[in-house]
Amino acid sequence: MSIPNISPAASPIVEAVDVHKSFGSLDVLKGINLAVSKGEVVCLLGPSGSGKSTFLRCINHLERMTRGRIFVDSRLIGYHERGDALYEMSSKDLAAQRRDIGMVFQRFNLFAHQDVLTNISQPPILNRGTPRAEALDRARELLKMVDLEGRGSAYPYQLSGGQQQRVAIARALAMNPKLMLFDEPTSALDPELVGEVLNVMRKLAADGMTMIVVTHELSFAREVADRIIFMDQGVVVEEGPARELLDNPRQQRTQAFLRRMH
Amino acid sequence: MTTPKIIPARNWGQRAVALLLIIIVALLVSLVATSRHIIWSAIPQYIFDETILDGIKLTILFTVLSMVISIIAGAILAMMRLSPNPVLSAFASLYIWFFRGTPLLVQIIFWFNIQLFIPSIDIGSFHVDTNSIITAFIAALLALSLNEAAYMAEIIRGGLMAVDSGQHEAAKALGYTPGQAMLRIIFPQALRVIIPPIGNQTISMLKTTSLVSIVAAQDLLTRAQNIYARNFLIIELLIVASIWYLVMTTIASAIQFIVEQRLGKSTNQTPGFVTNALRLMRAEGRNG
Ligand SMILES: Nc1ncnc2c1ncn2[C@@H]1O[C@H](COP(=O)(O)OP(=O)(O)OP(=O)(O)O)[C@@H](O)[C@H]1O
Ligand SMILES: [Mg+2]
């Protein structure tokens, strides 16, 4: 497979090679190849059940793939390679690897028993050894970045969906990840709250964060994505620069999907 | 203009039943109170008897120790039961099946008589008679704790399963190890669900401990029995014991009520006293 849009100098920060995943007899991913370079924003489109979430979850090993390899920052994810075998990492090593990969979920998943400031500051305190005062300062800074200054003492159930998702983004950023994964971050939101979350994501993209975003927001993809990957039935059907793919899809399946989205 | 007075409908059926109940209760009370076979003066005489008070201490000790042990063992069993490892999970299921499926009374007698098939414990040159370790106290405590652990396991498992799976996913994605995710994220949230039934179990345990009197484990009921074996004031001492059981369960219920009130106030956050307890536990862990 050709890998477009990558200057030879920049080694990819994410590289997926022939990723397969099956649940029992159901083949969900059938050989995904993808390279994402530093600072790139890639949007993943595709019909429901095409394997977008599954692929995203393979990148931080929330899902164990059946075949293939994924590298993040040139390090093999989830396995130690010895001889011609891949040995799955210990849960401790897995945890260490995941600290560099931020993930934002469709259902926010803020820790329900902690206030906003604890949600954001506890992960770096526990998992990066950041001093408490420093982590709290950084948490307040991030809250400001997501337009929630002063809401640090609120509990998740006291916030709207849009606010919760912005806290979730701040929480992921507090770990200083090299890469951010978004799995339909606005799909669970009321329409009027989608904009505030997308705005934060725009800011992130402008700041040079590497992002892989599963989304159905075509206008966001057109505006922010460097590249769009269209997946269907576990394979990459088509990929290309955002505008090109949205305006002139070459594959029939892409055309059909985009027609349904309008 | 005057507003007319509102008179609620009268439910004659309910009133009739209520009257009947009052009559029955009054008859029963007068039957007991006027009985010439009960020596009422024995009750104030024995209620603060030293033997009885020692029995209360032991009943409370049995309750507290067996609850603490069963909560710890139950938490371990619950995690085993939820483990993807089939051997661990099968062991936990088997344990729960066995200890819930056999009568506690049988288990108490069994532990008390364990020396019948394990007469002594020999490890190398180390030798002790089982009888000298498994006293009535230990047998009673083992039986209560191991039996209660089976019920605790199910309560704790229910609490753990009530926590949304997204919480676990988020913790993993943020680089929490499984142990940290359990201690910091899952368990504190499960406590909301676990604490109310633990309260019920504790109250019920206060009374269940009376079963250990079968091996004369010196709890409240054993002491009452010891006394009436000498003076034959059976009903009187049973009344004394019952008064004390009622006092203990009433106090325990009041504590439970306060705890649950506090739980209810914080819709979703861990109640403050739990946070403080967890913080203390962690601090203890760090110190040694
Ligand atoms: N844990 C699982 N066990 C069994 N099957 C699963 C599991 N997770 C996902 N699948 C199946 O894998 C397929 C792909 O699911 P996935 O969630 O990756 O799709 P998706 O592209 O993200 O779809 P959507 O747009 O609906 O989120 C679906 O058929 C789904 O039913
Ligand atoms: Mg999905």
Coordinates of N, CA and C in Angstrom, one line a residue, chain A residues 27-170:
Chain A
D27 N -14.6 -11.5 11.5 CA -13.4 -10.7 11.2 C -13.7 -9.2 11.1
V28 N -13.2 -8.5 12.0 CA -13.6 -7.0 12.1 C -12.6 -6.2 11.4
L29 N -11.3 -6.5 11.5 CA -10.2 -5.7 10.8 C -9.5 -6.8 10.0
K30 N -9.3 -6.4 8.7 CA -8.8 -7.4 7.7 C -7.5 -6.8 7.0
G31 N -6.6 -6.4 7.9 CA -5.4 -5.9 7.3 C -5.3 -4.4 7.1
I32 N -5.2 -3.7 8.2 CA -5.2 -2.2 8.1 C -3.7 -1.8 8.1
N33 N -3.4 -0.9 7.1 CA -2.1 -0.3 7.1 C -2.3 1.2 7.1
L34 N -1.5 1.9 8.0 CA -1.7 3.3 8.1 C -0.5 3.9 8.8
A35 N -0.1 5.1 8.2 CA 1.0 5.8 8.9 C 0.6 7.2 9.1
V36 N 0.8 7.7 10.3 CA 0.4 9.1 10.6 C 1.7 9.8 11.1
S37 N 2.0 10.9 10.5 CA 3.2 11.6 10.9 C 2.9 12.6 12.0
K38 N 3.9 13.1 12.6 CA 3.8 14.0 13.7 C 3.0 15.3 13.4
G39 N 2.1 15.6 14.2 CA 1.3 16.8 13.9 C 0.2 16.7 13.0
E40 N 0.1 15.5 12.4 CA -1.0 15.3 11.4 C -2.4 15.0 12.1
V41 N -3.4 15.5 11.5 CA -4.8 15.2 11.9 C -5.4 14.3 10.9
V42 N -5.8 13.1 11.4 CA -6.4 12.1 10.5 C -7.8 11.8 10.9
C43 N -8.8 11.9 10.0 CA -10.1 11.5 10.4 C -10.5 10.2 9.8
L44 N -11.1 9.4 10.6 CA -11.5 8.0 10.2 C -13.0 8.0 10.0
L45 N -13.4 7.8 8.7 CA -14.8 7.8 8.4 C -15.2 6.3 8.0
G46 N -16.5 6.1 8.1 CA -17.0 4.8 7.7 C -18.3 4.4 8.3
P47 N -19.0 3.5 7.7 CA -20.3 3.2 8.2 C -20.2 2.4 9.6
S48 N -21.3 2.4 10.3 CA -21.4 1.7 11.6 C -20.9 0.2 11.4
G49 N -20.1 -0.2 12.3 CA -19.7 -1.6 12.3 C -18.5 -1.9 11.4
S50 N -17.9 -0.8 10.8 CA -16.8 -1.0 9.8 C -15.5 -1.3 10.6
G51 N -15.5 -1.1 11.9 CA -14.2 -1.4 12.6 C -13.4 -0.2 13.0
K52 N -14.0 1.0 12.9 CA -13.2 2.2 13.3 C -12.8 2.2 14.8
S53 N -13.8 1.9 15.6 CA -13.5 1.9 17.1 C -12.5 0.8 17.4
T54 N -12.7 -0.3 16.8 CA -11.8 -1.5 17.1 C -10.4 -1.1 16.7
F55 N -10.2 -0.5 15.6 CA -8.9 -0.1 15.1 C -8.3 0.9 16.1
L56 N -9.1 1.9 16.5 CA -8.6 2.9 17.4 C -8.1 2.3 18.7
R57 N -8.9 1.3 19.2 CA -8.6 0.7 20.5 C -7.4 -0.3 20.4
C58 N -7.1 -0.7 19.2 CA -5.9 -1.5 19.0 C -4.6 -0.6 19.2
I59 N -4.8 0.7 18.9 CA -3.6 1.5 18.9 C -3.1 1.7 20.3
N60 N -4.0 1.7 21.3 CA -3.4 1.7 22.7 C -3.6 0.3 23.4
H61 N -3.9 -0.7 22.6 CA -4.0 -2.0 23.1 C -5.1 -2.2 24.1
L62 N -6.2 -1.4 24.0 CA -7.4 -1.8 24.7 C -8.0 -3.0 24.1
E63 N -7.7 -3.2 22.9 CA -8.1 -4.4 22.1 C -6.9 -5.1 21.7
R64 N -6.9 -6.4 21.8 CA -5.7 -7.2 21.5 C -5.9 -7.7 20.0
M65 N -5.0 -7.3 19.1 CA -5.2 -7.6 17.7 C -4.8 -9.1 17.5
T66 N -5.3 -9.6 16.4 CA -5.1 -11.0 16.1 C -3.8 -11.2 15.2
R67 N -3.5 -10.2 14.5 CA -2.3 -10.3 13.6 C -1.8 -8.8 13.3
G68 N -0.5 -8.7 13.0 CA 0.0 -7.4 12.6 C 0.7 -6.7 13.7
R69 N 1.1 -5.5 13.4 CA 1.9 -4.7 14.4 C 1.5 -3.3 14.4
I70 N 1.6 -2.6 15.5 CA 1.4 -1.2 15.5 C 2.5 -0.6 16.3
F71 N 3.1 0.5 15.7 CA 4.2 1.2 16.3 C 3.7 2.6 16.7
V72 N 4.0 3.0 17.9 CA 3.8 4.4 18.2 C 5.2 5.0 18.6
D73 N 5.6 6.0 17.9 CA 6.9 6.6 18.2 C 8.0 5.5 18.1
S74 N 7.8 4.7 17.0 CA 8.8 3.6 16.7 C 8.8 2.5 17.7
R75 N 7.9 2.5 18.7 CA 7.9 1.4 19.7 C 6.7 0.5 19.4
L76 N 7.0 -0.8 19.4 CA 5.9 -1.8 19.2 C 4.9 -1.7 20.3
I77 N 3.7 -1.6 20.0 CA 2.6 -1.5 21.0 C 2.2 -2.9 21.5
G78 N 2.1 -3.1 22.8 CA 1.5 -4.2 23.4 C 2.3 -5.5 23.5
Y79 N 3.4 -5.6 22.7 CA 4.2 -6.8 22.7 C 5.7 -6.6 22.7
H80 N 6.4 -7.5 23.3 CA 7.8 -7.6 23.1 C 8.1 -8.6 22.0
E81 N 9.0 -8.2 21.1 CA 9.3 -9.1 20.0 C 10.6 -9.8 20.3
R82 N 10.5 -11.1 20.4 CA 11.7 -11.9 20.6 C 11.7 -13.1 19.6
G83 N 12.8 -13.2 18.9 CA 12.8 -14.2 17.9 C 11.7 -13.9 16.9
D84 N 10.9 -14.9 16.5 CA 9.8 -14.6 15.6 C 8.5 -14.7 16.3
A85 N 8.5 -14.4 17.6 CA 7.2 -14.4 18.4 C 7.0 -13.1 19.0
L86 N 5.7 -12.7 19.2 CA 5.4 -11.5 19.9 C 4.8 -12.0 21.3
Y87 N 5.5 -11.5 22.4 CA 5.0 -11.8 23.7 C 4.2 -10.6 24.3
E88 N 3.0 -10.9 24.7 CA 2.2 -9.7 25.2 C 2.9 -9.2 26.5
M89 N 2.8 -7.9 26.6 CA 3.5 -7.2 27.7 C 2.7 -7.5 29.0
S90 N 3.4 -7.3 30.1 CA 2.8 -7.3 31.4 C 1.9 -6.1 31.5
S91 N 0.9 -6.2 32.4 CA 0.0 -5.1 32.5 C 0.7 -3.8 33.0
K92 N 1.8 -3.9 33.7 CA 2.6 -2.8 34.1 C 3.2 -2.0 32.9
D93 N 3.8 -2.9 32.0 CA 4.4 -2.3 30.8 C 3.4 -1.7 29.9
L94 N 2.2 -2.3 29.8 CA 1.1 -1.8 29.0 C 0.7 -0.4 29.5
A95 N 0.5 -0.4 30.8 CA 0.1 0.9 31.4 C 1.1 2.0 31.1
A96 N 2.4 1.7 31.2 CA 3.5 2.7 30.9 C 3.3 3.1 29.4
Q97 N 3.0 2.2 28.5 CA 2.9 2.6 27.1 C 1.7 3.5 26.9
R98 N 0.6 3.2 27.6 CA -0.6 3.9 27.3 C -0.5 5.4 27.8
R99 N 0.4 5.6 28.7 CA 0.5 7.0 29.3 C 0.9 8.0 28.2
D100 N 1.5 7.6 27.1 CA 1.8 8.5 26.0 C 0.7 8.6 25.0
I101 N -0.4 7.9 25.1 CA -1.4 8.0 24.1 C -2.7 8.4 24.8
G102 N -3.2 9.6 24.5 CA -4.4 10.1 25.1 C -5.6 9.5 24.3
M103 N -6.7 9.2 25.1 CA -7.9 8.7 24.4 C -9.1 9.4 24.9
V104 N -10.0 9.8 24.0 CA -11.3 10.5 24.4 C -12.4 9.6 23.9
F105 N -13.3 9.3 24.8 CA -14.4 8.3 24.5 C -15.7 9.0 24.1
Q106 N -16.5 8.3 23.4 CA -17.8 8.8 23.1 C -18.6 9.1 24.3
R107 N -18.5 8.3 25.4 CA -19.3 8.5 26.6 C -18.6 9.2 27.7
F108 N -17.5 10.0 27.3 CA -16.7 10.8 28.2 C -15.9 10.0 29.3
N109 N -16.6 9.2 30.0 CA -16.0 8.3 31.0 C -15.2 9.1 32.0
L110 N -15.7 10.2 32.5 CA -15.0 10.9 33.6 C -15.2 10.1 34.8
F111 N -14.2 10.2 35.8 CA -14.3 9.4 37.0 C -15.4 10.0 37.8
A112 N -16.5 9.3 38.0 CA -17.7 9.8 38.6 C -17.6 10.3 40.1
H113 N -16.6 9.7 40.8 CA -16.5 10.0 42.2 C -15.5 11.1 42.5
Q114 N -14.9 11.6 41.4 CA -13.9 12.7 41.6 C -14.3 14.0 41.0
D115 N -13.9 15.1 41.7 CA -14.3 16.4 41.1 C -13.4 16.6 39.8
V116 N -13.7 17.6 39.1 CA -13.0 17.9 37.8 C -11.5 18.0 38.0
L117 N -11.1 18.7 39.0 CA -9.6 19.0 39.2 C -8.9 17.7 39.5
T118 N -9.5 16.8 40.3 CA -8.9 15.5 40.6 C -8.9 14.6 39.4
N119 N -10.0 14.6 38.6 CA -10.0 13.9 37.4 C -8.8 14.2 36.5
I120 N -8.5 15.5 36.4 CA -7.4 15.9 35.5 C -6.0 15.7 36.2
S121 N -5.9 16.0 37.5 CA -4.6 16.0 38.1 C -4.1 14.6 38.6
Q122 N -5.1 13.7 39.0 CA -4.7 12.5 39.6 C -3.8 11.6 38.6
P123 N -4.2 11.5 37.3 CA -3.4 10.6 36.5 C -1.9 11.0 36.4
P124 N -1.6 12.3 36.2 CA -0.1 12.6 36.2 C 0.5 12.4 37.5
I125 N -0.2 12.7 38.6 CA 0.4 12.5 39.9 C 0.7 11.0 40.2
L126 N -0.3 10.2 39.8 CA 0.0 8.7 40.1 C 0.9 8.1 39.1
N127 N 0.7 8.5 37.8 CA 1.3 7.7 36.7 C 2.6 8.4 36.1
R128 N 2.8 9.6 36.5 CA 4.0 10.3 36.0 C 4.9 10.8 37.1
G129 N 4.4 10.7 38.3 CA 5.1 11.2 39.4 C 5.2 12.7 39.5
T130 N 4.3 13.4 38.8 CA 4.3 14.8 38.9 C 3.9 15.3 40.3
P131 N 4.7 16.3 40.8 CA 4.3 16.8 42.1 C 2.9 17.4 42.1
R132 N 2.2 17.2 43.3 CA 0.8 17.5 43.4 C 0.5 19.0 43.0
A133 N 1.3 19.9 43.5 CA 1.1 21.3 43.3 C 1.2 21.6 41.8
E134 N 2.2 21.0 41.2 CA 2.5 21.2 39.7 C 1.3 20.7 38.9
A135 N 0.9 19.5 39.3 CA -0.2 18.8 38.5 C -1.5 19.7 38.7
L136 N -1.7 20.3 39.8 CA -3.0 21.1 40.0 C -2.9 22.3 39.2
D137 N -1.7 23.0 39.2 CA -1.5 24.2 38.4 C -1.8 23.9 36.9
R138 N -1.2 22.8 36.5 CA -1.4 22.4 35.1 C -2.9 22.1 34.8
A139 N -3.5 21.5 35.7 CA -5.0 21.1 35.5 C -5.8 22.4 35.4
R140 N -5.5 23.4 36.2 CA -6.2 24.7 36.1 C -5.9 25.4 34.7
E141 N -4.7 25.3 34.3 CA -4.3 25.8 33.0 C -5.1 25.1 31.9
L142 N -5.2 23.8 32.0 CA -5.9 23.0 30.9 C -7.4 23.4 31.0
L143 N -7.9 23.6 32.2 CA -9.3 23.9 32.3 C -9.6 25.2 31.6
K144 N -8.7 26.1 31.7 CA -8.8 27.4 31.0 C -8.8 27.2 29.5
M145 N -7.9 26.3 29.1 CA -7.7 26.0 27.6 C -9.1 25.5 27.1
V146 N -9.8 24.7 27.8 CA -11.0 24.1 27.3 C -12.3 25.0 27.8
D147 N -12.0 26.2 28.1 CA -13.0 27.2 28.5 C -13.9 26.7 29.7
L148 N -13.3 26.2 30.7 CA -14.0 25.8 31.9 C -13.3 26.3 33.1
E149 N -12.7 27.5 33.0 CA -12.0 28.0 34.1 C -12.9 28.1 35.3
G150 N -12.4 27.7 36.5 CA -13.2 27.9 37.7 C -14.1 26.7 38.0
R151 N -14.2 25.7 37.1 CA -15.2 24.7 37.3 C -14.5 23.4 38.0
G152 N -13.3 23.6 38.5 CA -12.5 22.5 39.0 C -13.2 21.7 40.1
S153 N -14.0 22.4 40.9 CA -14.6 21.7 42.1 C -15.9 21.0 41.7
A154 N -16.4 21.2 40.5 CA -17.6 20.5 40.1 C -17.4 19.0 39.9
Y155 N -18.5 18.2 40.1 CA -18.5 16.8 39.9 C -19.0 16.5 38.5
P156 N -18.6 15.5 37.9 CA -19.1 15.2 36.5 C -20.6 15.3 36.3
Y157 N -21.4 14.7 37.3 CA -22.8 14.7 37.1 C -23.4 16.1 37.1
Q158 N -22.6 17.1 37.6 CA -23.1 18.5 37.6 C -22.8 19.2 36.3
L159 N -22.2 18.6 35.3 CA -21.8 19.2 34.1 C -22.6 18.7 32.9
S160 N -22.8 19.6 31.9 CA -23.4 19.1 30.6 C -22.5 18.2 29.9
G161 N -23.0 17.5 28.9 CA -22.2 16.5 28.2 C -21.1 17.2 27.5
G162 N -21.3 18.4 26.9 CA -20.2 19.1 26.2 C -19.1 19.5 27.2
Q163 N -19.5 19.9 28.4 CA -18.5 20.3 29.4 C -17.8 19.1 29.9
Q164 N -18.5 17.9 30.1 CA -17.8 16.7 30.5 C -16.8 16.3 29.4
Q165 N -17.2 16.4 28.1 CA -16.2 16.0 27.1 C -15.0 16.9 27.1
R166 N -15.2 18.2 27.3 CA -14.0 19.1 27.3 C -13.1 18.8 28.5
V167 N -13.7 18.4 29.7 CA -12.9 17.9 30.8 C -12.1 16.7 30.4
A168 N -12.8 15.8 29.7 CA -12.2 14.5 29.3 C -11.0 14.8 28.4
I169 N -11.1 15.8 27.6 CA -10.0 16.1 26.7 C -8.8 16.7 27.5
A170 N -9.2 17.6 28.5 CA -8.2 18.2 29.4 C -7.5 17.1 30.2

